[in-house]
Amino acid sequence: CRQCAMWSALALLFLVLTTHSAALDTAQCIQPLGMESGAIPNSDISASSSFDSGNVGPQFGRVRTDSHGGAWCPKHQVTTEPTEWLEIDLHKVHVLTAVETQGRFGNGQGQEFAEAYLLEYWRPKLGKWVRYRDLKGEEVIEGNSNTYLEARRELDPPIWASRIRFLPYSYHRRTVCMRVEIYGCYWKDGVVSYSMPQGDKRGTTWEFYDATYDGHWDGELERGLGQLTDGRVG
């Protein structure tokens, strides 16, 4: 029966988690991963486009760093249908618990910032880019209100990814520039995906859907991660 299969999958996953990995403590997974420090090299930062790659290319999209033009600036203006992105390749799967953004200060000459943005991420088990949604199902993340102050946003649930993209978003057409940092830690323990039947609804108040699952939804949940590995208890 479907319910039997679901509970069997849950029991098996619980056994895997308790046998092979420690519980994720996101409070200990908050280190900056290297945009500001330079630990992430320029070769691992790319973008959909740049207004001027020599001055505002992706390599200049580092938070609290004011070099050359002062930020990454895409060639095209952005709207509520974002097509521009700044990508960071971490090569190995990391747990990402927060992100930080900043506009283009440019020695006081900059006027561009992203008032909002979306996140997309990729990891080998997924084999596809996934749009990030928080626990409320929201995709749009509040960005900056000026060119100089940083804005840090916690990710709840966290993201398991080896590559991440920032997609600037605007409620009206505008020119934007961004500097970013990502926070988290290298993920070397535990499962990298799980598969199981999707949950169901019991009565009018109890729902057992895994709404944050980022894998493939086709009757079954396959090759992704969700609420069973988000570090939350209860």
PDB file of C-alpha atoms in Angstrom:
ATOM      1  CA  CYS A   1       0.000   0.000   0.000  1.00  0.00           C
ATOM      2  CA  ARG A   2       1.086   3.607  -0.542  1.00  0.00           C
ATOM      3  CA  GLN A   3       1.155   4.452   3.174  1.00  0.00           C
ATOM      4  CA  CYS A   4       3.181   1.332   3.938  1.00  0.00           C
ATOM      5  CA  ALA A   5       5.711   2.308   1.280  1.00  0.00           C
ATOM      6  CA  MET A   6       5.958   5.840   2.660  1.00  0.00           C
ATOM      7  CA  TRP A   7       6.594   4.700   6.229  1.00  0.00           C
ATOM      8  CA  SER A   8       9.086   2.076   5.065  1.00  0.00           C
ATOM      9  CA  ALA A   9      10.994   4.764   3.188  1.00  0.00           C
ATOM     10  CA  LEU A  10      10.961   7.014   6.250  1.00  0.00           C
ATOM     11  CA  ALA A  11      12.262   4.222   8.466  1.00  0.00           C
ATOM     12  CA  LEU A  12      15.053   3.409   6.010  1.00  0.00           C
ATOM     13  CA  LEU A  13      16.068   7.056   5.701  1.00  0.00           C
ATOM     14  CA  PHE A  14      16.095   7.456   9.491  1.00  0.00           C
ATOM     15  CA  LEU A  15      18.401   4.450   9.745  1.00  0.00           C
ATOM     16  CA  VAL A  16      20.753   5.919   7.127  1.00  0.00           C
ATOM     17  CA  LEU A  17      20.828   9.311   8.820  1.00  0.00           C
ATOM     18  CA  THR A  18      21.447   7.983  12.322  1.00  0.00           C
ATOM     19  CA  THR A  19      24.020   5.413  11.205  1.00  0.00           C
ATOM     20  CA  HIS A  20      26.113   7.428   8.765  1.00  0.00           C
ATOM     21  CA  SER A  21      25.801  11.090   9.679  1.00  0.00           C
ATOM     22  CA  ALA A  22      25.492  13.540  12.501  1.00  0.00           C
ATOM     23  CA  ALA A  23      22.523  15.871  12.626  1.00  0.00           C
ATOM     24  CA  LEU A  24      23.070  19.127  10.799  1.00  0.00           C
ATOM     25  CA  ASP A  25      23.665  22.007  13.197  1.00  0.00           C
ATOM     26  CA  THR A  26      23.217  25.080  11.022  1.00  0.00           C
ATOM     27  CA  ALA A  27      24.396  27.319  13.883  1.00  0.00           C
ATOM     28  CA  GLN A  28      27.885  25.883  13.317  1.00  0.00           C
ATOM     29  CA  CYS A  29      27.684  26.264   9.539  1.00  0.00           C
ATOM     30  CA  ILE A  30      27.960  30.032   9.075  1.00  0.00           C
ATOM     31  CA  GLN A  31      31.442  30.665   7.690  1.00  0.00           C
ATOM     32  CA  PRO A  32      31.928  33.047   4.741  1.00  0.00           C
ATOM     33  CA  LEU A  33      32.959  30.851   1.820  1.00  0.00           C
ATOM     34  CA  GLY A  34      35.371  33.186   0.101  1.00  0.00           C
ATOM     35  CA  MET A  35      33.954  35.941  -2.085  1.00  0.00           C
ATOM     36  CA  GLU A  36      35.309  38.754   0.091  1.00  0.00           C
ATOM     37  CA  SER A  37      38.515  36.971   1.100  1.00  0.00           C
ATOM     38  CA  GLY A  38      39.382  35.779  -2.395  1.00  0.00           C
ATOM     39  CA  ALA A  39      39.335  32.097  -1.402  1.00  0.00           C
ATOM     40  CA  ILE A  40      36.886  31.689  -4.285  1.00  0.00           C
ATOM     41  CA  PRO A  41      39.065  32.495  -7.329  1.00  0.00           C
ATOM     42  CA  ASN A  42      37.947  34.644 -10.243  1.00  0.00           C
ATOM     43  CA  SER A  43      37.875  31.550 -12.446  1.00  0.00           C
ATOM     44  CA  ASP A  44      35.000  30.153 -10.342  1.00  0.00           C
ATOM     45  CA  ILE A  45      32.821  33.252 -10.775  1.00  0.00           C
ATOM     46  CA  SER A  46      30.852  33.712 -13.994  1.00  0.00           C
ATOM     47  CA  ALA A  47      27.852  35.651 -15.252  1.00  0.00           C
ATOM     48  CA  SER A  48      25.211  35.693 -17.959  1.00  0.00           C
ATOM     49  CA  SER A  49      26.634  38.994 -19.239  1.00  0.00           C
ATOM     50  CA  SER A  50      28.534  42.096 -18.131  1.00  0.00           C
ATOM     51  CA  PHE A  51      28.121  45.719 -19.143  1.00  0.00           C
ATOM     52  CA  ASP A  52      31.928  46.001 -19.321  1.00  0.00           C
ATOM     53  CA  SER A  53      33.814  42.820 -18.453  1.00  0.00           C
ATOM     54  CA  GLY A  54      37.054  44.691 -17.750  1.00  0.00           C
ATOM     55  CA  ASN A  55      35.498  46.966 -15.126  1.00  0.00           C
ATOM     56  CA  VAL A  56      32.226  45.429 -13.929  1.00  0.00           C
ATOM     57  CA  GLY A  57      32.690  41.762 -14.812  1.00  0.00           C
ATOM     58  CA  PRO A  58      31.682  38.907 -12.488  1.00  0.00           C
ATOM     59  CA  GLN A  59      35.116  38.853 -10.826  1.00  0.00           C
ATOM     60  CA  PHE A  60      34.282  42.226  -9.246  1.00  0.00           C
ATOM     61  CA  GLY A  61      31.074  40.998  -7.606  1.00  0.00           C
ATOM     62  CA  ARG A  62      32.731  40.540  -4.198  1.00  0.00           C
ATOM     63  CA  VAL A  63      31.085  42.011  -1.109  1.00  0.00           C
ATOM     64  CA  ARG A  64      33.003  44.796   0.715  1.00  0.00           C
ATOM     65  CA  THR A  65      35.474  44.975  -2.175  1.00  0.00           C
ATOM     66  CA  ASP A  66      35.597  48.151  -4.276  1.00  0.00           C
ATOM     67  CA  SER A  67      37.850  47.331  -7.221  1.00  0.00           C
ATOM     68  CA  HIS A  68      37.741  48.720 -10.772  1.00  0.00           C
ATOM     69  CA  GLY A  69      34.079  49.553 -11.485  1.00  0.00           C
ATOM     70  CA  GLY A  70      33.071  48.376  -8.034  1.00  0.00           C
ATOM     71  CA  ALA A  71      30.698  45.437  -8.663  1.00  0.00           C
ATOM     72  CA  TRP A  72      29.270  43.059 -11.232  1.00  0.00           C
ATOM     73  CA  CYS A  73      26.841  44.863 -13.529  1.00  0.00           C
ATOM     74  CA  PRO A  74      24.886  42.854 -16.126  1.00  0.00           C
ATOM     75  CA  LYS A  75      24.514  44.235 -19.631  1.00  0.00           C
ATOM     76  CA  HIS A  76      20.716  44.361 -19.589  1.00  0.00           C
ATOM     77  CA  GLN A  77      18.241  45.994 -17.240  1.00  0.00           C
ATOM     78  CA  VAL A  78      16.274  43.631 -15.018  1.00  0.00           C
ATOM     79  CA  THR A  79      12.549  43.146 -14.392  1.00  0.00           C
ATOM     80  CA  THR A  80      10.269  40.636 -12.660  1.00  0.00           C
ATOM     81  CA  GLU A  81      11.329  38.096 -15.296  1.00  0.00           C
ATOM     82  CA  PRO A  82      15.044  37.820 -14.529  1.00  0.00           C
ATOM     83  CA  THR A  83      17.434  36.442 -17.128  1.00  0.00           C
ATOM     84  CA  GLU A  84      20.733  37.811 -15.809  1.00  0.00           C
ATOM     85  CA  TRP A  85      22.722  35.896 -13.203  1.00  0.00           C
ATOM     86  CA  LEU A  86      25.972  35.838 -11.237  1.00  0.00           C
ATOM     87  CA  GLU A  87      27.215  32.283 -10.644  1.00  0.00           C
ATOM     88  CA  ILE A  88      29.645  30.878  -8.070  1.00  0.00           C
ATOM     89  CA  ASP A  89      31.074  27.389  -8.563  1.00  0.00           C
ATOM     90  CA  LEU A  90      32.069  25.696  -5.286  1.00  0.00           C
ATOM     91  CA  HIS A  91      32.929  22.412  -7.084  1.00  0.00           C
ATOM     92  CA  LYS A  92      31.846  20.288  -4.109  1.00  0.00           C
ATOM     93  CA  VAL A  93      28.516  20.185  -2.288  1.00  0.00           C
ATOM     94  CA  HIS A  94      28.237  22.740   0.521  1.00  0.00           C
ATOM     95  CA  VAL A  95      25.438  23.586   2.924  1.00  0.00           C
ATOM     96  CA  LEU A  96      24.539  27.238   2.340  1.00  0.00           C
ATOM     97  CA  THR A  97      22.858  28.910   5.301  1.00  0.00           C
ATOM     98  CA  ALA A  98      22.954  32.612   4.373  1.00  0.00           C
ATOM     99  CA  VAL A  99      23.697  35.005   1.527  1.00  0.00           C
ATOM    100  CA  GLU A 100      24.757  38.645   1.522  1.00  0.00           C
ATOM    101  CA  THR A 101      24.456  41.333  -1.134  1.00  0.00           C
ATOM    102  CA  GLN A 102      25.666  44.873  -1.704  1.00  0.00           C
ATOM    103  CA  GLY A 103      25.313  47.437  -4.485  1.00  0.00           C
ATOM    104  CA  ARG A 104      27.989  49.274  -6.476  1.00  0.00           C
ATOM    105  CA  PHE A 105      29.609  51.991  -4.372  1.00  0.00           C
ATOM    106  CA  GLY A 106      32.332  52.726  -6.932  1.00  0.00           C
ATOM    107  CA  ASN A 107      34.271  55.224  -4.777  1.00  0.00           C
ATOM    108  CA  GLY A 108      31.056  57.121  -4.186  1.00  0.00           C
ATOM    109  CA  GLN A 109      30.118  57.289  -7.873  1.00  0.00           C
ATOM    110  CA  GLY A 110      27.936  54.174  -8.015  1.00  0.00           C
ATOM    111  CA  GLN A 111      24.142  54.423  -8.115  1.00  0.00           C
ATOM    112  CA  GLU A 112      23.120  50.830  -8.864  1.00  0.00           C
ATOM    113  CA  PHE A 113      21.895  48.107  -6.521  1.00  0.00           C
ATOM    114  CA  ALA A 114      19.454  45.187  -6.624  1.00  0.00           C
ATOM    115  CA  GLU A 115      16.333  45.764  -4.543  1.00  0.00           C
ATOM    116  CA  ALA A 116      15.536  42.050  -4.745  1.00  0.00           C
ATOM    117  CA  TYR A 117      16.882  38.836  -6.216  1.00  0.00           C
ATOM    118  CA  LEU A 118      16.228  35.139  -6.693  1.00  0.00           C
ATOM    119  CA  LEU A 119      18.539  32.201  -6.068  1.00  0.00           C
ATOM    120  CA  GLU A 120      19.051  29.116  -8.195  1.00  0.00           C
ATOM    121  CA  TYR A 121      21.298  26.202  -7.318  1.00  0.00           C
ATOM    122  CA  TRP A 122      22.717  23.002  -8.757  1.00  0.00           C
ATOM    123  CA  ARG A 123      24.323  19.846  -7.399  1.00  0.00           C
ATOM    124  CA  PRO A 124      25.347  16.636  -9.165  1.00  0.00           C
ATOM    125  CA  LYS A 125      22.540  14.419  -7.837  1.00  0.00           C
ATOM    126  CA  LEU A 126      19.926  16.888  -9.063  1.00  0.00           C
ATOM    127  CA  GLY A 127      21.351  17.355 -12.537  1.00  0.00           C
ATOM    128  CA  LYS A 128      19.269  20.516 -12.993  1.00  0.00           C
ATOM    129  CA  TRP A 129      19.007  24.106 -11.786  1.00  0.00           C
ATOM    130  CA  VAL A 130      16.437  24.583  -9.017  1.00  0.00           C
ATOM    131  CA  ARG A 131      14.783  27.854  -7.985  1.00  0.00           C
ATOM    132  CA  TYR A 132      15.113  28.397  -4.229  1.00  0.00           C
ATOM    133  CA  ARG A 133      11.943  28.796  -2.133  1.00  0.00           C
ATOM    134  CA  ASP A 134      11.789  29.468   1.583  1.00  0.00           C
ATOM    135  CA  LEU A 135       9.531  27.619   4.015  1.00  0.00           C
ATOM    136  CA  LYS A 136       6.639  29.900   3.033  1.00  0.00           C
ATOM    137  CA  GLY A 137       7.122  29.094  -0.638  1.00  0.00           C
ATOM    138  CA  GLU A 138       8.477  32.569  -1.440  1.00  0.00           C
ATOM    139  CA  GLU A 139      11.107  32.937  -4.177  1.00  0.00           C
ATOM    140  CA  VAL A 140      11.866  36.667  -4.096  1.00  0.00           C
ATOM    141  CA  ILE A 141      14.494  37.698  -1.526  1.00  0.00           C
ATOM    142  CA  GLU A 142      14.746  41.279  -0.299  1.00  0.00           C
ATOM    143  CA  GLY A 143      17.957  42.903  -1.475  1.00  0.00           C
ATOM    144  CA  ASN A 144      19.478  46.337  -0.910  1.00  0.00           C
ATOM    145  CA  SER A 145      18.123  49.855  -0.485  1.00  0.00           C
ATOM    146  CA  ASN A 146      21.362  51.718  -1.274  1.00  0.00           C
ATOM    147  CA  THR A 147      24.770  51.167  -2.852  1.00  0.00           C
ATOM    148  CA  TYR A 148      26.928  50.783   0.253  1.00  0.00           C
ATOM    149  CA  LEU A 149      25.210  48.867   3.088  1.00  0.00           C
ATOM    150  CA  GLU A 150      25.341  45.071   3.040  1.00  0.00           C
ATOM    151  CA  ALA A 151      22.146  43.026   3.425  1.00  0.00           C
ATOM    152  CA  ARG A 152      22.498  39.521   4.830  1.00  0.00           C
ATOM    153  CA  ARG A 153      19.619  37.031   4.527  1.00  0.00           C
ATOM    154  CA  GLU A 154      19.381  33.688   6.307  1.00  0.00           C
ATOM    155  CA  LEU A 155      18.297  30.718   4.199  1.00  0.00           C
ATOM    156  CA  ASP A 156      15.510  28.704   5.802  1.00  0.00           C
ATOM    157  CA  PRO A 157      15.656  25.960   4.718  1.00  0.00           C
ATOM    158  CA  PRO A 158      19.375  25.872   3.883  1.00  0.00           C
ATOM    159  CA  ILE A 159      20.596  24.905   0.418  1.00  0.00           C
ATOM    160  CA  TRP A 160      22.745  21.904  -0.519  1.00  0.00           C
ATOM    161  CA  ALA A 161      24.613  22.975  -3.633  1.00  0.00           C
ATOM    162  CA  SER A 162      27.888  22.928  -5.507  1.00  0.00           C
ATOM    163  CA  ARG A 163      26.904  25.911  -7.695  1.00  0.00           C
ATOM    164  CA  ILE A 164      24.685  28.878  -6.907  1.00  0.00           C
ATOM    165  CA  ARG A 165      23.321  31.767  -8.949  1.00  0.00           C
ATOM    166  CA  PHE A 166      22.081  35.207  -7.900  1.00  0.00           C
ATOM    167  CA  LEU A 167      19.400  36.544 -10.268  1.00  0.00           C
ATOM    168  CA  PRO A 168      18.723  40.271  -9.742  1.00  0.00           C
ATOM    169  CA  TYR A 169      14.995  41.041  -9.726  1.00  0.00           C
ATOM    170  CA  SER A 170      13.120  44.327  -9.933  1.00  0.00           C
ATOM    171  CA  TYR A 171       9.477  45.360  -9.756  1.00  0.00           C
ATOM    172  CA  HIS A 172      10.209  48.009 -12.395  1.00  0.00           C
ATOM    173  CA  ARG A 173      12.807  47.948 -15.187  1.00  0.00           C
ATOM    174  CA  ARG A 174      16.143  49.177 -13.879  1.00  0.00           C
ATOM    175  CA  THR A 175      19.921  48.912 -14.142  1.00  0.00           C
ATOM    176  CA  VAL A 176      21.459  46.922 -11.290  1.00  0.00           C
ATOM    177  CA  CYS A 177      24.884  45.958  -9.956  1.00  0.00           C
ATOM    178  CA  MET A 178      25.713  43.431  -7.251  1.00  0.00           C
ATOM    179  CA  ARG A 179      28.418  42.306  -4.861  1.00  0.00           C
ATOM    180  CA  VAL A 180      27.791  39.075  -2.970  1.00  0.00           C
ATOM    181  CA  GLU A 181      28.989  36.639  -0.315  1.00  0.00           C
ATOM    182  CA  ILE A 182      27.736  33.163   0.593  1.00  0.00           C
ATOM    183  CA  TYR A 183      27.865  31.532   4.023  1.00  0.00           C
ATOM    184  CA  GLY A 184      27.867  27.889   5.032  1.00  0.00           C
ATOM    185  CA  CYS A 185      30.210  24.913   5.227  1.00  0.00           C
ATOM    186  CA  TYR A 186      31.505  21.982   3.227  1.00  0.00           C
ATOM    187  CA  TRP A 187      29.123  19.005   3.364  1.00  0.00           C
ATOM    188  CA  LYS A 188      31.096  15.793   3.827  1.00  0.00           C
ATOM    189  CA  ASP A 189      28.678  13.676   5.883  1.00  0.00           C
ATOM    190  CA  GLY A 190      25.256  12.194   5.425  1.00  0.00           C
ATOM    191  CA  VAL A 191      22.905  11.624   2.526  1.00  0.00           C
ATOM    192  CA  VAL A 192      23.137  13.582  -0.717  1.00  0.00           C
ATOM    193  CA  SER A 193      19.590  12.691  -1.789  1.00  0.00           C
ATOM    194  CA  TYR A 194      16.629  10.570  -0.796  1.00  0.00           C
ATOM    195  CA  SER A 195      13.620   9.164  -2.627  1.00  0.00           C
ATOM    196  CA  MET A 196      10.224   8.324  -1.166  1.00  0.00           C
ATOM    197  CA  PRO A 197       6.489   8.617  -1.841  1.00  0.00           C
ATOM    198  CA  GLN A 198       5.060  12.112  -1.443  1.00  0.00           C
ATOM    199  CA  GLY A 199       3.016  12.625   1.714  1.00  0.00           C
ATOM    200  CA  ASP A 200      -0.719  13.129   1.868  1.00  0.00           C
ATOM    201  CA  LYS A 201      -3.404  15.078   3.715  1.00  0.00           C
ATOM    202  CA  ARG A 202      -5.222  13.746   6.775  1.00  0.00           C
ATOM    203  CA  GLY A 203      -8.523  15.449   7.463  1.00  0.00           C
ATOM    204  CA  THR A 204      -8.688  19.242   7.294  1.00  0.00           C
ATOM    205  CA  THR A 205      -5.665  20.141   9.408  1.00  0.00           C
ATOM    206  CA  TRP A 206      -2.877  17.582   8.959  1.00  0.00           C
ATOM    207  CA  GLU A 207      -0.700  17.773   5.854  1.00  0.00           C
ATOM    208  CA  PHE A 208       2.367  15.597   5.332  1.00  0.00           C
ATOM    209  CA  TYR A 209       3.628  17.109   2.078  1.00  0.00           C
ATOM    210  CA  ASP A 210       7.355  17.779   1.714  1.00  0.00           C
ATOM    211  CA  ALA A 211       6.910  21.175   0.058  1.00  0.00           C
ATOM    212  CA  THR A 212      10.629  22.034   0.190  1.00  0.00           C
ATOM    213  CA  TYR A 213      11.764  18.893  -1.659  1.00  0.00           C
ATOM    214  CA  ASP A 214      14.038  19.993  -4.518  1.00  0.00           C
ATOM    215  CA  GLY A 215      14.301  16.799  -6.549  1.00  0.00           C
ATOM    216  CA  HIS A 216      11.991  15.343  -9.171  1.00  0.00           C
ATOM    217  CA  TRP A 217       8.240  15.222  -8.477  1.00  0.00           C
ATOM    218  CA  ASP A 218       6.503  12.546 -10.532  1.00  0.00           C
ATOM    219  CA  GLY A 219       4.190  10.775  -8.117  1.00  0.00           C
ATOM    220  CA  GLU A 220       7.294   9.846  -6.140  1.00  0.00           C
ATOM    221  CA  LEU A 221       9.959  12.175  -4.731  1.00  0.00           C
ATOM    222  CA  GLU A 222      13.267  11.256  -6.355  1.00  0.00           C
ATOM    223  CA  ARG A 223      16.941  12.344  -6.230  1.00  0.00           C
ATOM    224  CA  GLY A 224      16.456  15.392  -4.001  1.00  0.00           C
ATOM    225  CA  LEU A 225      16.561  16.751  -0.460  1.00  0.00           C
ATOM    226  CA  GLY A 226      13.843  18.344   1.647  1.00  0.00           C
ATOM    227  CA  GLN A 227      12.417  18.599   5.135  1.00  0.00           C
ATOM    228  CA  LEU A 228      14.029  15.386   6.383  1.00  0.00           C
ATOM    229  CA  THR A 229      17.491  16.956   6.079  1.00  0.00           C
ATOM    230  CA  ASP A 230      16.863  20.650   6.756  1.00  0.00           C
ATOM    231  CA  GLY A 231      18.295  20.684  10.268  1.00  0.00           C
ATOM    232  CA  ARG A 232      14.944  21.485  11.877  1.00  0.00           C
ATOM    233  CA  VAL A 233      13.494  19.437  14.716  1.00  0.00           C
ATOM    234  CA  GLY A 234       9.760  18.890  15.092  1.00  0.00           C
TER     235      GLY A 234
END
